[in-house]
């Protein structure tokens, strides 16, 4: 694939290729911007996660980032992906494609799909890199990017808090990460593209939120040193106080500089250390953040205005775009560009879209309640296709910002220097606008080197909910004839040397003149299905036996199983026939349970919360029970761990749990005494799915192995496995995407043995629209050797996939009319 490069020699808007192979790059800053080798620079960036990408889709997305006008990529490092189990060393590689899994190809340069390779791919296109290494990343990623096994190893540890156990593991992670980047010579001071690094992430909160366990350390008032209990004898008691969250932030800054002093470090959106640049994360309050000089009072005083996360939203299972229960679903191109201009008007010289490309969650990556596709409202669809008209509208903005970057960098900030704007009232008279303003950037050409690049720039803003006619002649005498421009409601625009160059509310019809086409791609052949064995047995070597159900995280991690599932089983007796019986389970938010009595599915229950986590009671009505002994089997299905840790008052800092996490109660109805089933009787717990275990052993022909294990009555309702074969269609992955369309059931799907994550036919609220219908099949995971591909589907409800599931190729093509509208979740803009 040919690389597309950030143009060279663009004043104020650097390409890494301007600096490549020319020695160390010195990164500094002043109150206006970052500096490279002493020169102020302007950055337009976009967040992309190689963890969620494949090698081929990553490179295609990088090309699109350059085409869109970016010169910076922001990368999160997900600890959980690089060390999924505690007994493994950190592996900096990502999931390789089919052709790179064979021993003879795995170590070739073409198959180097690692964190370093992802960064080099960006550098090869002239893109700089901001590396956000956490270890807490949030990112709507399960456990916020932290491995679930970590709190199991240290149950007294509180993540992101000033206690010795967390500080020890965090320092170790940061050290190994910076050393890896250093060993690959990727830091800017080594002539590499990584110009910034972020430690921690969104450390919001206050000291009142911390309990004694979270703050097990003290602070020496005179030295600021964190003190452990065992070293108290070295300090005078009067000099000690309880450690606060700000002390933890300061420790983060100190450890970053200790481990890599030659790097410019950032912290974002919350508490930060004095020696790190405080950056902004927000949806639409960036302008207000600047007007308050940032949260630390130093922005555009002695630190530059950097916007780490210009939010684009994300999607939850079962949510409606119009009224999501948490955060927000997405935003229009008009709204995004308006707020981007408000940021630039007040001095912003760096803006990073979060996300520019979200890609897809696979396996156990998504946080609680998050869909398989991630950030589908970004400028690039999750499949990597352009999200029109947003992609083109952003590109138009970026062309203008690049052209005026020299002026914005050279001129003083216009923060708090807005100019009054006259508007035409209903009587046709000019009056001073109350919700309109302008910001001016101008440099006398004779006063600066490179003055030929200087422009006269005005940003105009209309915060009214109605359109207005404004006078854009601001520097003329009172007798000058007004120059009229109509501004749409809630809009912003740029005038350069008196010419209207960009209007946030005006979208080129060409960028909306598209339609989506679907073509049946390939025939799904040789369908077969087999039941997942219900429950477990004592003779299975993987079964755990205890007097209570084993919490799912401990069960799966302790068994070396990477899965969102587990089975539980026990027996119970009733002494007479019963009606209107319920089973109550102590479980967790974002968890589902399927309940079987004597091998028969009697009910299911689930919670798919994203914003909240914690204990959650689930009930299943099993109607009636006959006199005698019964076998209870429960399939637990995790929908992901919360990505929030110690944030918003609804997330803890200790271990997160899944599955059956407390009591199981048999509620017998009115006048009857409830019976606990966690009362000393034996419980069997099985990690993952029976079929998953066999898939992990050999994905080349899993069906025969599983069928030999499956002897259940096919007339019963069981969770079911399906398999189908298909040939790789001929298509161009750069502008076409291959999807599997699934319209029923819930579960996971595998392509050639690779877990592509969850599917679910849940609808958006009470509508008939599914949260997600199309599931992307990355080209890296398709066979190109003439052999057939295998799709394996696990469905908890045993839906009839052979009749409804299909493969489609999808692309957007030009149309004669502007079919695509600038709306959140516009149908078929992204699928």
PDB file of C-alpha atoms in Angstrom, residues 54-240:
ATOM      1  CA  UNK A  54      -5.314  -4.631  12.327  1.00  0.00           C
ATOM      2  CA  UNK A  55      -2.108  -3.921  10.470  1.00  0.00           C
ATOM      3  CA  UNK A  56      -3.844  -3.336   7.146  1.00  0.00           C
ATOM      4  CA  UNK A  57      -6.731  -1.262   8.497  1.00  0.00           C
ATOM      5  CA  UNK A  58      -4.277   0.808  10.573  1.00  0.00           C
ATOM      6  CA  UNK A  59      -2.263   1.743   7.507  1.00  0.00           C
ATOM      7  CA  UNK A  60      -5.370   2.594   5.510  1.00  0.00           C
ATOM      8  CA  UNK A  61      -6.638   4.803   8.350  1.00  0.00           C
ATOM      9  CA  UNK A  62      -3.267   6.582   8.589  1.00  0.00           C
ATOM     10  CA  UNK A  63      -3.492   7.421   4.884  1.00  0.00           C
ATOM     11  CA  UNK A  64      -6.951   8.838   5.435  1.00  0.00           C
ATOM     12  CA  UNK A  65      -5.720  10.886   8.396  1.00  0.00           C
ATOM     13  CA  UNK A  66      -3.144  12.536   6.146  1.00  0.00           C
ATOM     14  CA  UNK A  67      -5.744  13.050   3.417  1.00  0.00           C
ATOM     15  CA  UNK A  68      -7.953  14.754   5.972  1.00  0.00           C
ATOM     16  CA  UNK A  69      -5.216  17.218   6.875  1.00  0.00           C
ATOM     17  CA  UNK A  70      -3.837  15.877  10.151  1.00  0.00           C
ATOM     18  CA  UNK A  71      -0.176  15.954  11.155  1.00  0.00           C
ATOM     19  CA  UNK A  72      -0.427  14.151  14.511  1.00  0.00           C
ATOM     20  CA  UNK A  73      -1.751  10.793  15.707  1.00  0.00           C
ATOM     21  CA  UNK A  74      -2.556  10.110  19.345  1.00  0.00           C
ATOM     22  CA  UNK A  75      -2.121   6.520  20.516  1.00  0.00           C
ATOM     23  CA  UNK A  76      -3.278   4.852  23.703  1.00  0.00           C
ATOM     24  CA  UNK A  77      -1.216   1.950  25.037  1.00  0.00           C
ATOM     25  CA  UNK A  78      -3.537  -0.716  26.461  1.00  0.00           C
ATOM     26  CA  UNK A  79      -1.729  -2.719  29.130  1.00  0.00           C
ATOM     27  CA  UNK A  80      -4.391  -5.438  29.066  1.00  0.00           C
ATOM     28  CA  UNK A  81      -3.707  -6.198  25.411  1.00  0.00           C
ATOM     29  CA  UNK A  82       0.035  -6.507  25.903  1.00  0.00           C
ATOM     30  CA  UNK A  83      -0.075  -8.640  29.050  1.00  0.00           C
ATOM     31  CA  UNK A  84      -3.409 -10.490  29.218  1.00  0.00           C
ATOM     32  CA  UNK A  85      -2.188 -13.002  31.819  1.00  0.00           C
ATOM     33  CA  UNK A  86       0.052 -12.474  34.852  1.00  0.00           C
ATOM     34  CA  UNK A  87       2.501 -15.262  34.061  1.00  0.00           C
ATOM     35  CA  UNK A  88       3.444 -13.731  30.701  1.00  0.00           C
ATOM     36  CA  UNK A  89       6.016 -11.108  29.828  1.00  0.00           C
ATOM     37  CA  UNK A  90       4.758  -7.952  28.165  1.00  0.00           C
ATOM     38  CA  UNK A  91       4.267  -8.653  24.465  1.00  0.00           C
ATOM     39  CA  UNK A  92       4.257  -5.424  22.483  1.00  0.00           C
ATOM     40  CA  UNK A  93       2.760  -7.036  19.388  1.00  0.00           C
ATOM     41  CA  UNK A  94      -0.879  -7.046  18.347  1.00  0.00           C
ATOM     42  CA  UNK A  95      -3.143  -9.708  16.832  1.00  0.00           C
ATOM     43  CA  UNK A  96      -1.499 -10.711  13.554  1.00  0.00           C
ATOM     44  CA  UNK A  97      -3.295 -11.479  10.330  1.00  0.00           C
ATOM     45  CA  UNK A  98      -3.757 -14.995   8.960  1.00  0.00           C
ATOM     46  CA  UNK A  99      -0.726 -14.842   6.670  1.00  0.00           C
ATOM     47  CA  UNK A 100       1.510 -13.787   9.562  1.00  0.00           C
ATOM     48  CA  UNK A 101       0.519 -16.568  11.943  1.00  0.00           C
ATOM     49  CA  UNK A 102       2.638 -19.260  10.305  1.00  0.00           C
ATOM     50  CA  UNK A 103       6.115 -19.747  11.822  1.00  0.00           C
ATOM     51  CA  UNK A 104       7.891 -18.997   8.549  1.00  0.00           C
ATOM     52  CA  UNK A 105       6.141 -15.605   8.145  1.00  0.00           C
ATOM     53  CA  UNK A 106       5.669 -14.516  11.729  1.00  0.00           C
ATOM     54  CA  UNK A 107       9.057 -12.840  12.155  1.00  0.00           C
ATOM     55  CA  UNK A 108       9.296 -11.168   8.746  1.00  0.00           C
ATOM     56  CA  UNK A 109       9.341  -7.388   8.509  1.00  0.00           C
ATOM     57  CA  UNK A 110       5.991  -7.389   6.713  1.00  0.00           C
ATOM     58  CA  UNK A 111       4.479  -9.169   9.715  1.00  0.00           C
ATOM     59  CA  UNK A 112       5.883  -6.793  12.333  1.00  0.00           C
ATOM     60  CA  UNK A 113       2.590  -5.635  13.780  1.00  0.00           C
ATOM     61  CA  UNK A 114       3.561  -4.138  17.119  1.00  0.00           C
ATOM     62  CA  UNK A 115       3.328  -0.869  18.997  1.00  0.00           C
ATOM     63  CA  UNK A 116       6.657   0.235  17.539  1.00  0.00           C
ATOM     64  CA  UNK A 117       5.523  -0.755  14.036  1.00  0.00           C
ATOM     65  CA  UNK A 118       2.291   1.219  14.457  1.00  0.00           C
ATOM     66  CA  UNK A 119       4.277   4.309  15.486  1.00  0.00           C
ATOM     67  CA  UNK A 120       6.738   3.883  12.608  1.00  0.00           C
ATOM     68  CA  UNK A 121       3.839   3.575  10.153  1.00  0.00           C
ATOM     69  CA  UNK A 122       2.611   6.969  11.324  1.00  0.00           C
ATOM     70  CA  UNK A 123       6.118   8.451  11.094  1.00  0.00           C
ATOM     71  CA  UNK A 124       6.556   7.123   7.552  1.00  0.00           C
ATOM     72  CA  UNK A 125       3.609   9.282   6.547  1.00  0.00           C
ATOM     73  CA  UNK A 126       4.963  12.402   8.229  1.00  0.00           C
ATOM     74  CA  UNK A 127       2.693  12.101  11.256  1.00  0.00           C
ATOM     75  CA  UNK A 128       3.963  12.950  14.722  1.00  0.00           C
ATOM     76  CA  UNK A 129       2.775  10.884  17.694  1.00  0.00           C
ATOM     77  CA  UNK A 130       1.405  11.695  21.117  1.00  0.00           C
ATOM     78  CA  UNK A 131       1.744   8.511  23.193  1.00  0.00           C
ATOM     79  CA  UNK A 132      -0.717   8.149  26.074  1.00  0.00           C
ATOM     80  CA  UNK A 133       0.616   5.270  28.150  1.00  0.00           C
ATOM     81  CA  UNK A 134      -1.699   5.324  31.152  1.00  0.00           C
ATOM     82  CA  UNK A 135      -1.624   2.757  32.584  1.00  0.00           C
ATOM     83  CA  UNK A 136      -5.255   3.817  33.084  1.00  0.00           C
ATOM     84  CA  UNK A 137      -6.619   4.893  29.702  1.00  0.00           C
ATOM     85  CA  UNK A 138     -10.426   4.825  30.159  1.00  0.00           C
ATOM     86  CA  UNK A 139     -11.147   4.742  26.374  1.00  0.00           C
ATOM     87  CA  UNK A 140     -14.422   2.839  26.835  1.00  0.00           C
ATOM     88  CA  UNK A 141     -12.046  -0.106  27.100  1.00  0.00           C
ATOM     89  CA  UNK A 142     -12.697  -2.930  29.541  1.00  0.00           C
ATOM     90  CA  UNK A 143     -11.130  -2.128  32.942  1.00  0.00           C
ATOM     91  CA  UNK A 144      -9.841   1.130  31.424  1.00  0.00           C
ATOM     92  CA  UNK A 145      -7.010  -0.775  29.741  1.00  0.00           C
ATOM     93  CA  UNK A 146      -5.723  -2.314  32.994  1.00  0.00           C
ATOM     94  CA  UNK A 147      -5.437  -6.141  33.060  1.00  0.00           C
ATOM     95  CA  UNK A 148      -8.251  -7.733  35.114  1.00  0.00           C
ATOM     96  CA  UNK A 149      -5.735 -10.068  36.736  1.00  0.00           C
ATOM     97  CA  UNK A 150      -3.811  -7.240  38.380  1.00  0.00           C
ATOM     98  CA  UNK A 151      -6.201  -6.576  41.311  1.00  0.00           C
ATOM     99  CA  UNK A 152      -6.524 -10.327  41.850  1.00  0.00           C
ATOM    100  CA  UNK A 153      -2.795 -10.536  42.522  1.00  0.00           C
ATOM    101  CA  UNK A 154      -2.942  -7.640  44.957  1.00  0.00           C
ATOM    102  CA  UNK A 155      -6.444  -7.617  46.501  1.00  0.00           C
ATOM    103  CA  UNK A 156      -5.568  -4.771  48.892  1.00  0.00           C
ATOM    104  CA  UNK A 157      -4.433  -2.531  46.059  1.00  0.00           C
ATOM    105  CA  UNK A 158      -6.538   0.449  45.033  1.00  0.00           C
ATOM    106  CA  UNK A 159      -5.987   1.512  41.456  1.00  0.00           C
ATOM    107  CA  UNK A 160      -5.127   5.154  40.709  1.00  0.00           C
ATOM    108  CA  UNK A 161      -4.736   5.985  44.361  1.00  0.00           C
ATOM    109  CA  UNK A 162      -1.725   6.770  46.594  1.00  0.00           C
ATOM    110  CA  UNK A 163      -1.048   3.336  48.027  1.00  0.00           C
ATOM    111  CA  UNK A 164       2.205   1.410  47.843  1.00  0.00           C
ATOM    112  CA  UNK A 165       0.975  -1.572  45.837  1.00  0.00           C
ATOM    113  CA  UNK A 166      -0.473   0.550  43.035  1.00  0.00           C
ATOM    114  CA  UNK A 167       2.508   2.890  42.860  1.00  0.00           C
ATOM    115  CA  UNK A 168       4.821  -0.107  42.553  1.00  0.00           C
ATOM    116  CA  UNK A 169       3.011  -1.738  39.640  1.00  0.00           C
ATOM    117  CA  UNK A 170       2.340   1.583  37.925  1.00  0.00           C
ATOM    118  CA  UNK A 171       5.988   2.604  38.044  1.00  0.00           C
ATOM    119  CA  UNK A 172       6.976  -0.784  36.660  1.00  0.00           C
ATOM    120  CA  UNK A 173       4.532  -0.425  33.737  1.00  0.00           C
ATOM    121  CA  UNK A 174       5.651   3.111  32.917  1.00  0.00           C
ATOM    122  CA  UNK A 175       9.295   2.107  33.108  1.00  0.00           C
ATOM    123  CA  UNK A 176       8.851  -0.849  30.763  1.00  0.00           C
ATOM    124  CA  UNK A 177       6.870   1.273  28.299  1.00  0.00           C
ATOM    125  CA  UNK A 178       9.323   4.165  28.126  1.00  0.00           C
ATOM    126  CA  UNK A 179      12.223   1.735  27.834  1.00  0.00           C
ATOM    127  CA  UNK A 180      10.486  -0.032  24.954  1.00  0.00           C
ATOM    128  CA  UNK A 181      10.003   3.258  23.108  1.00  0.00           C
ATOM    129  CA  UNK A 182      13.595   4.209  23.913  1.00  0.00           C
ATOM    130  CA  UNK A 183      14.974   0.873  22.695  1.00  0.00           C
ATOM    131  CA  UNK A 184      13.176   1.425  19.387  1.00  0.00           C
ATOM    132  CA  UNK A 185      14.525   4.989  19.185  1.00  0.00           C
ATOM    133  CA  UNK A 186      11.102   6.528  18.801  1.00  0.00           C
ATOM    134  CA  UNK A 187      11.325   9.487  21.199  1.00  0.00           C
ATOM    135  CA  UNK A 188      11.757  12.873  19.560  1.00  0.00           C
ATOM    136  CA  UNK A 189      15.095  13.429  21.286  1.00  0.00           C
ATOM    137  CA  UNK A 190      16.223  10.241  19.520  1.00  0.00           C
ATOM    138  CA  UNK A 191      15.033  11.671  16.174  1.00  0.00           C
ATOM    139  CA  UNK A 192      11.767   9.728  16.463  1.00  0.00           C
ATOM    140  CA  UNK A 193       8.158  10.920  15.982  1.00  0.00           C
ATOM    141  CA  UNK A 194       6.936  10.717  19.613  1.00  0.00           C
ATOM    142  CA  UNK A 195       6.891  14.356  20.664  1.00  0.00           C
ATOM    143  CA  UNK A 196       4.598  14.036  23.695  1.00  0.00           C
ATOM    144  CA  UNK A 197       3.781  11.384  26.292  1.00  0.00           C
ATOM    145  CA  UNK A 198       0.890  11.320  28.734  1.00  0.00           C
ATOM    146  CA  UNK A 199       0.969   9.668  32.128  1.00  0.00           C
ATOM    147  CA  UNK A 200      -2.267   8.745  33.932  1.00  0.00           C
ATOM    148  CA  UNK A 201      -5.567   9.927  32.430  1.00  0.00           C
ATOM    149  CA  UNK A 202      -8.419  12.162  33.541  1.00  0.00           C
ATOM    150  CA  UNK A 203      -7.562  12.103  37.234  1.00  0.00           C
ATOM    151  CA  UNK A 204     -10.772  13.783  38.325  1.00  0.00           C
ATOM    152  CA  UNK A 205     -12.027  13.898  41.878  1.00  0.00           C
ATOM    153  CA  UNK A 206     -11.261  15.430  45.222  1.00  0.00           C
ATOM    154  CA  UNK A 207      -9.686  14.309  48.447  1.00  0.00           C
ATOM    155  CA  UNK A 208     -13.040  13.816  50.134  1.00  0.00           C
ATOM    156  CA  UNK A 209     -13.618  10.828  47.831  1.00  0.00           C
ATOM    157  CA  UNK A 210     -10.651   8.930  49.267  1.00  0.00           C
ATOM    158  CA  UNK A 211     -11.050   6.499  52.119  1.00  0.00           C
ATOM    159  CA  UNK A 212      -8.346   5.232  54.457  1.00  0.00           C
ATOM    160  CA  UNK A 213      -7.581   2.180  52.338  1.00  0.00           C
ATOM    161  CA  UNK A 214      -7.134   4.238  49.177  1.00  0.00           C
ATOM    162  CA  UNK A 215      -4.711   6.595  50.871  1.00  0.00           C
ATOM    163  CA  UNK A 216      -2.500   4.272  52.878  1.00  0.00           C
ATOM    164  CA  UNK A 217       0.484   6.616  52.469  1.00  0.00           C
ATOM    165  CA  UNK A 218       1.478   9.764  54.297  1.00  0.00           C
ATOM    166  CA  UNK A 219       3.328  12.810  53.004  1.00  0.00           C
ATOM    167  CA  UNK A 220       6.296  14.579  54.534  1.00  0.00           C
ATOM    168  CA  UNK A 221       5.150  18.200  54.560  1.00  0.00           C
ATOM    169  CA  UNK A 222       8.658  19.616  54.150  1.00  0.00           C
ATOM    170  CA  UNK A 223       9.894  17.358  51.336  1.00  0.00           C
ATOM    171  CA  UNK A 224       6.625  16.308  49.685  1.00  0.00           C
ATOM    172  CA  UNK A 225       7.877  12.720  49.848  1.00  0.00           C
ATOM    173  CA  UNK A 226       5.323   9.903  50.051  1.00  0.00           C
ATOM    174  CA  UNK A 227       5.983   7.843  53.180  1.00  0.00           C
ATOM    175  CA  UNK A 228       5.069   4.212  53.869  1.00  0.00           C
ATOM    176  CA  UNK A 229       4.131   3.061  57.357  1.00  0.00           C
ATOM    177  CA  UNK A 230       7.316   1.036  57.718  1.00  0.00           C
ATOM    178  CA  UNK A 231       9.388   4.195  57.272  1.00  0.00           C
ATOM    179  CA  UNK A 232       7.483   6.389  59.735  1.00  0.00           C
ATOM    180  CA  UNK A 233      10.352   6.216  62.228  1.00  0.00           C
ATOM    181  CA  UNK A 234      12.455   8.306  59.847  1.00  0.00           C
ATOM    182  CA  UNK A 235      10.061  11.260  60.013  1.00  0.00           C
ATOM    183  CA  UNK A 236       8.833  13.571  62.713  1.00  0.00           C
ATOM    184  CA  UNK A 237       5.088  12.944  63.304  1.00  0.00           C
ATOM    185  CA  UNK A 238       4.382  16.675  63.096  1.00  0.00           C
ATOM    186  CA  UNK A 239       5.730  16.756  59.563  1.00  0.00           C
ATOM    187  CA  UNK A 240       3.350  14.093  58.252  1.00  0.00           C
TER     188      UNK A 240
END
